[in-house]
Amino acid sequence: MTATARLIRHDDVGVIELDNPPVNALALGLRVGLEASLEAALGDPSIVAIVLAGGGRMFCGGADLREFNTPAAAQPPFTGELRARMDRSPKPIVAAIHGSALGGGLEMALACHYRVAAPGTQLGLPEVRRGLLPGGGGTQRLPRLVGVPTALRMIVSGDTVDAAGAKAIGLVDEVAAGDVRTAAIAFARAAAARGGHHPVAATREARIDDADAFFAAERARVKAESRGLEAPLECLACVEAATRLPFDEGLAFERSRFRVLVEGTQSKALRHLFFAERAAARIPGIADDQVTRPVRTVGVIGAGTMGGGIAMSLANAGLEVLQLETTQAALDRGRATMTRNWAGTVAKGKLTQDEMDRRLARVRGTLRYEDLADADLVIEAVFEDMAVKREVFGRLDAVCRPGAILASNTSRLDIDEIARSTSRPQDVVGLHYFSPANVMRLLEVVRGAATAPDVIATAMAFGRTTAKLPVLVGNCDGFVGNRMLSAYVREAGFLLEEGASPAQIDGALQRFGLAMGPFRMGDLAGLDIGWAGRKRQAATRPKHLRYSRVADRICELGRFGQKTGAGWYRYEDGSRSPIPDPEVERIIAECAAEAGIARRSIADQEIVERTMYALANEGAKILAEGVALRASDIDLVYVNGYGFPAYRGGPMHFADTIGLKEVAERVVQFHAAHGDWWTPAPLLLERAAAGRGFNDKE
Ligand code: NAD
């Protein structure tokens, strides 16, 4: 192990430079180097002051997440000892901060006597986003430095502040005009010359008037906002401890709460998702430096629900958008919806009117295909009908320039068949957005059989530059997300017949952490689309597979969900609150009787197992077929596109957490009880037998 921090002398000032690229993570080597440099600087009488600075592109990005739960994490020197040593230093220590100081990085800076930051530097304690709390004294030092309410907000939200904001709240002492290291050296020298006592956060007090009332109100707010997450409440408890306990006891309290979180399932799930996002960007067979095609002007075909949302998301990212429709009326309707949506954001104070006007001006409407001749990328979002898609792609093929990328936002249709309606299948790709497309982060990039590697690389890069999370998936009915959703919704429908109610199933899954249960989601999205699909498939449906008639009966009554005032629930005029409906209960009971099913009482646990293991079993088939490149990609799809709770890590990670042996046993039981929908995925059985998880490394 090499030491990755070193002492550089600048006359009478010792600069300790962190040198562990890319983010100067506080791994063992860096801790060893920092300790040695600190001792050398403190012990050298010719050094009057110390500057702590980062080499490369930032000060310090924090702890090394990869080191967590490994032996290296348990090897001294620990950062706590280093910070305590800095607290006791008679020589002034100044942090010279550029780029960012995040998490453990900011905690090191908090243990310095002074902080000088370059303009634009980002400072924050984002641990809560990984299900953790700042376990390096951050919850104890920050309230002492910037006050309790400000510290609490930063720690519980994980939000960063920039250098100017940090100066305003007292987090940094100076924003450097020129080079930050030079400024910090001058600052340190002046502080040493001034002499006297240098301020130490640890020796200050964190005070708040009427602490009981303040923390009671904050706890209620954080609890309501954190929706099942443990970490925000633990962060709050630690900040409260800073106001009630002496510094050292506060540190010990923080340490003990950190340990609980770092060993818990929530932070493991959130850290899994953090690494999953990095992994998703890598595509086997496509080099990181694959040349991509430039994307400046984008055409969008259709100005309906999805076309409108996609156009907004592109304009939000600064792209010029040309939107094509069949009639001026459809264009006008689409524009009115976009205007209303952006105006809502302006009304909330999250967007200025000027910026809204600029975004709106980036979207131009047209009725003529010829106007798309120069587009670099065209995204089709017309009706979900193969004949219409083929016609649109044929016309695009005729007008678009060679090399333009032609993409479809289809939810389920065959990308290869769409590609075949053009003379350039290598330029055709799926870009599957999720509704509302201007809000949801997920973008399934669907690779067709002929899609060229540079088209895939471009689509992935385009997704990232437009603030989406692109995940590459293969071509099959429903791709990854909707294919798994079918298994999940089907199972929820069977549970109804067996004895559960829509409200019980939605309630159980919402308590599990889903943003919305399947029946509320169905009512929101509209039940008619699924019904049309089932009618199309009726003739070819394998007769040996169980089929529930309940959803069809509901649709036969014209109940298509919220838009018709009734679906799985009923809705009062103008309200979106679902009200359980005895009529639906009657239909369920009738269908169950017709199917010869004796209804029974069903426990919430069975609801969770049946629906979640249906996802995992289908996910295992998707993985084995190569429709998803990795289990973690499936997890990303579910967390970012389907309201799956991030703190459970996604359906594949959740199955791993339960243990695949147990999951496989239940799947085999469900197969025996409910038939061949539950045919166990061979990959699930293999991994279970081998004692491995879906997400385990090879
Ligand atoms: P929508 O009915 O709201 O909008 C479709 C729009 O396409 C309409 O405005 C229509 O006028 C226009 N259109 C139809 N034929 C056209 C043509 N030949 N040329 C130009 N415009 C034409 O439908 P939507 O919900 O926006 O769905 C669009 C596509 O997105 C579908 O393929 C759908 O499966 C997919 N999708 C929908 C969702 C969703 O939640 N709604 C999510 C992901 C993907």
PDB file of N, CA and C and ligand atoms in Angstrom, residues 301-307 324-326 330 369 381-384 388-389 392 409-411 432-433 435, ligand 1:
ATOM      1  N   ILE A 301     -41.859  13.064 -32.887  1.00  0.00           N
ATOM      2  CA  ILE A 301     -43.091  12.825 -33.645  1.00  0.00           C
ATOM      3  C   ILE A 301     -44.207  12.535 -32.662  1.00  0.00           C
ATOM      4  N   GLY A 302     -45.209  13.401 -32.642  1.00  0.00           N
ATOM      5  CA  GLY A 302     -46.326  13.251 -31.704  1.00  0.00           C
ATOM      6  C   GLY A 302     -46.203  14.273 -30.593  1.00  0.00           C
ATOM      7  N   ALA A 303     -47.347  14.893 -30.256  1.00  0.00           N
ATOM      8  CA  ALA A 303     -47.344  15.892 -29.176  1.00  0.00           C
ATOM      9  C   ALA A 303     -48.371  15.489 -28.127  1.00  0.00           C
ATOM     10  N   GLY A 304     -48.513  14.182 -27.931  1.00  0.00           N
ATOM     11  CA  GLY A 304     -49.434  13.686 -26.899  1.00  0.00           C
ATOM     12  C   GLY A 304     -48.743  13.643 -25.549  1.00  0.00           C
ATOM     13  N   THR A 305     -49.203  12.722 -24.689  1.00  0.00           N
ATOM     14  CA  THR A 305     -48.650  12.608 -23.338  1.00  0.00           C
ATOM     15  C   THR A 305     -47.132  12.477 -23.374  1.00  0.00           C
ATOM     16  N   MET A 306     -46.650  11.509 -24.166  1.00  0.00           N
ATOM     17  CA  MET A 306     -45.211  11.237 -24.151  1.00  0.00           C
ATOM     18  C   MET A 306     -44.430  12.218 -25.016  1.00  0.00           C
ATOM     19  N   GLY A 307     -44.926  12.517 -26.208  1.00  0.00           N
ATOM     20  CA  GLY A 307     -44.224  13.468 -27.074  1.00  0.00           C
ATOM     21  C   GLY A 307     -44.033  14.806 -26.376  1.00  0.00           C
ATOM     22  N   LEU A 324     -43.452  17.215 -34.587  1.00  0.00           N
ATOM     23  CA  LEU A 324     -44.334  17.010 -35.734  1.00  0.00           C
ATOM     24  C   LEU A 324     -45.635  16.333 -35.302  1.00  0.00           C
ATOM     25  N   GLU A 325     -46.740  16.846 -35.814  1.00  0.00           N
ATOM     26  CA  GLU A 325     -48.048  16.236 -35.539  1.00  0.00           C
ATOM     27  C   GLU A 325     -48.833  16.120 -36.833  1.00  0.00           C
ATOM     28  N   THR A 326     -50.020  15.530 -36.715  1.00  0.00           N
ATOM     29  CA  THR A 326     -50.847  15.363 -37.917  1.00  0.00           C
ATOM     30  C   THR A 326     -51.737  16.584 -38.165  1.00  0.00           C
ATOM     31  N   ALA A 330     -53.642  19.437 -32.866  1.00  0.00           N
ATOM     32  CA  ALA A 330     -52.885  18.561 -31.963  1.00  0.00           C
ATOM     33  C   ALA A 330     -51.613  19.266 -31.484  1.00  0.00           C
ATOM     34  N   TYR A 369     -42.937  16.694 -42.816  1.00  0.00           N
ATOM     35  CA  TYR A 369     -41.781  15.818 -42.587  1.00  0.00           C
ATOM     36  C   TYR A 369     -40.494  16.421 -43.130  1.00  0.00           C
ATOM     37  N   ALA A 381     -43.133   9.223 -30.949  1.00  0.00           N
ATOM     38  CA  ALA A 381     -44.019   8.924 -29.811  1.00  0.00           C
ATOM     39  C   ALA A 381     -45.470   9.037 -30.267  1.00  0.00           C
ATOM     40  N   VAL A 382     -45.818   8.268 -31.317  1.00  0.00           N
ATOM     41  CA  VAL A 382     -47.201   8.269 -31.809  1.00  0.00           C
ATOM     42  C   VAL A 382     -47.935   7.078 -31.188  1.00  0.00           C
ATOM     43  N   PHE A 383     -49.177   6.840 -31.643  1.00  0.00           N
ATOM     44  CA  PHE A 383     -49.975   5.763 -31.059  1.00  0.00           C
ATOM     45  C   PHE A 383     -49.216   4.439 -31.058  1.00  0.00           C
ATOM     46  N   GLU A 384     -49.522   3.611 -30.062  1.00  0.00           N
ATOM     47  CA  GLU A 384     -48.865   2.301 -29.941  1.00  0.00           C
ATOM     48  C   GLU A 384     -49.512   1.320 -30.925  1.00  0.00           C
ATOM     49  N   VAL A 388     -49.066   2.253 -37.669  1.00  0.00           N
ATOM     50  CA  VAL A 388     -48.776   3.695 -37.618  1.00  0.00           C
ATOM     51  C   VAL A 388     -47.264   3.910 -37.486  1.00  0.00           C
ATOM     52  N   LYS A 389     -46.624   3.107 -36.645  1.00  0.00           N
ATOM     53  CA  LYS A 389     -45.171   3.255 -36.450  1.00  0.00           C
ATOM     54  C   LYS A 389     -44.441   2.996 -37.772  1.00  0.00           C
ATOM     55  N   VAL A 392     -44.777   5.959 -40.083  1.00  0.00           N
ATOM     56  CA  VAL A 392     -43.950   7.097 -39.648  1.00  0.00           C
ATOM     57  C   VAL A 392     -42.475   6.840 -39.979  1.00  0.00           C
ATOM     58  N   ASN A 409     -40.277   5.438 -29.132  1.00  0.00           N
ATOM     59  CA  ASN A 409     -40.593   5.401 -27.701  1.00  0.00           C
ATOM     60  C   ASN A 409     -41.605   4.292 -27.402  1.00  0.00           C
ATOM     61  N   THR A 410     -41.717   3.332 -28.297  1.00  0.00           N
ATOM     62  CA  THR A 410     -42.705   2.271 -28.076  1.00  0.00           C
ATOM     63  C   THR A 410     -42.529   1.602 -26.709  1.00  0.00           C
ATOM     64  N   SER A 411     -43.665   1.207 -26.108  1.00  0.00           N
ATOM     65  CA  SER A 411     -43.626   0.554 -24.793  1.00  0.00           C
ATOM     66  C   SER A 411     -43.347  -0.934 -24.912  1.00  0.00           C
ATOM     67  N   HIS A 432     -37.012   4.409 -24.770  1.00  0.00           N
ATOM     68  CA  HIS A 432     -38.262   4.236 -24.028  1.00  0.00           C
ATOM     69  C   HIS A 432     -38.254   5.099 -22.767  1.00  0.00           C
ATOM     70  N   TYR A 433     -39.021   6.194 -22.850  1.00  0.00           N
ATOM     71  CA  TYR A 433     -39.155   7.110 -21.715  1.00  0.00           C
ATOM     72  C   TYR A 433     -40.287   6.633 -20.820  1.00  0.00           C
ATOM     73  N   SER A 435     -43.452   7.907 -18.049  1.00  0.00           N
ATOM     74  CA  SER A 435     -44.369   9.026 -17.868  1.00  0.00           C
ATOM     75  C   SER A 435     -44.379   9.509 -16.412  1.00  0.00           C
TER      76      SER A 435
HETATM   77  P1  NAD B   1     -51.003   9.860 -26.908  1.00  0.00           P
HETATM   78  O1  NAD B   1     -52.236   9.296 -27.508  1.00  0.00           O
HETATM   79  O2  NAD B   1     -51.099  10.747 -25.739  1.00  0.00           O
HETATM   80  O3  NAD B   1     -50.197  10.657 -28.035  1.00  0.00           O
HETATM   81  C1  NAD B   1     -49.979  10.181 -29.324  1.00  0.00           C
HETATM   82  C2  NAD B   1     -49.868  11.385 -30.234  1.00  0.00           C
HETATM   83  O4  NAD B   1     -49.368  10.958 -31.488  1.00  0.00           O
HETATM   84  C3  NAD B   1     -51.199  12.079 -30.507  1.00  0.00           C
HETATM   85  O5  NAD B   1     -51.076  13.440 -30.186  1.00  0.00           O
HETATM   86  C4  NAD B   1     -51.418  11.870 -32.003  1.00  0.00           C
HETATM   87  O6  NAD B   1     -52.061  12.971 -32.617  1.00  0.00           O
HETATM   88  C5  NAD B   1     -50.012  11.692 -32.505  1.00  0.00           C
HETATM   89  N1  NAD B   1     -49.938  10.925 -33.732  1.00  0.00           N
HETATM   90  C6  NAD B   1     -50.604   9.800 -34.049  1.00  0.00           C
HETATM   91  N2  NAD B   1     -50.236   9.392 -35.292  1.00  0.00           N
HETATM   92  C7  NAD B   1     -49.324  10.268 -35.739  1.00  0.00           C
HETATM   93  C8  NAD B   1     -48.595  10.394 -36.949  1.00  0.00           C
HETATM   94  N3  NAD B   1     -48.722   9.512 -37.912  1.00  0.00           N
HETATM   95  N4  NAD B   1     -47.748  11.418 -37.070  1.00  0.00           N
HETATM   96  C9  NAD B   1     -47.620  12.319 -36.101  1.00  0.00           C
HETATM   97  N5  NAD B   1     -48.291  12.258 -34.944  1.00  0.00           N
HETATM   98  C10 NAD B   1     -49.140  11.249 -34.764  1.00  0.00           C
HETATM   99  O7  NAD B   1     -50.069   8.598 -26.606  1.00  0.00           O
HETATM  100  P2  NAD B   1     -48.826   8.525 -25.603  1.00  0.00           P
HETATM  101  O8  NAD B   1     -49.297   8.056 -24.273  1.00  0.00           O
HETATM  102  O9  NAD B   1     -48.049   9.771 -25.695  1.00  0.00           O
HETATM  103  O10 NAD B   1     -47.982   7.312 -26.227  1.00  0.00           O
HETATM  104  C11 NAD B   1     -47.141   7.485 -27.338  1.00  0.00           C
HETATM  105  C12 NAD B   1     -46.160   6.336 -27.413  1.00  0.00           C
HETATM  106  O11 NAD B   1     -45.403   6.291 -26.222  1.00  0.00           O
HETATM  107  C13 NAD B   1     -46.796   4.975 -27.550  1.00  0.00           C
HETATM  108  O12 NAD B   1     -45.983   4.160 -28.358  1.00  0.00           O
HETATM  109  C14 NAD B   1     -46.802   4.455 -26.135  1.00  0.00           C
HETATM  110  O13 NAD B   1     -46.811   3.046 -26.050  1.00  0.00           O
HETATM  111  C15 NAD B   1     -45.493   5.010 -25.626  1.00  0.00           C
HETATM  112  N6  NAD B   1     -45.380   5.172 -24.183  1.00  0.00           N
HETATM  113  C16 NAD B   1     -46.410   5.623 -23.431  1.00  0.00           C
HETATM  114  C17 NAD B   1     -46.262   5.775 -22.074  1.00  0.00           C
HETATM  115  C18 NAD B   1     -47.374   6.311 -21.212  1.00  0.00           C
HETATM  116  O14 NAD B   1     -47.313   6.148 -19.992  1.00  0.00           O
HETATM  117  N7  NAD B   1     -48.376   6.965 -21.762  1.00  0.00           N
HETATM  118  C19 NAD B   1     -45.038   5.472 -21.460  1.00  0.00           C
HETATM  119  C20 NAD B   1     -43.982   5.039 -22.264  1.00  0.00           C
HETATM  120  C21 NAD B   1     -44.166   4.883 -23.618  1.00  0.00           C
END
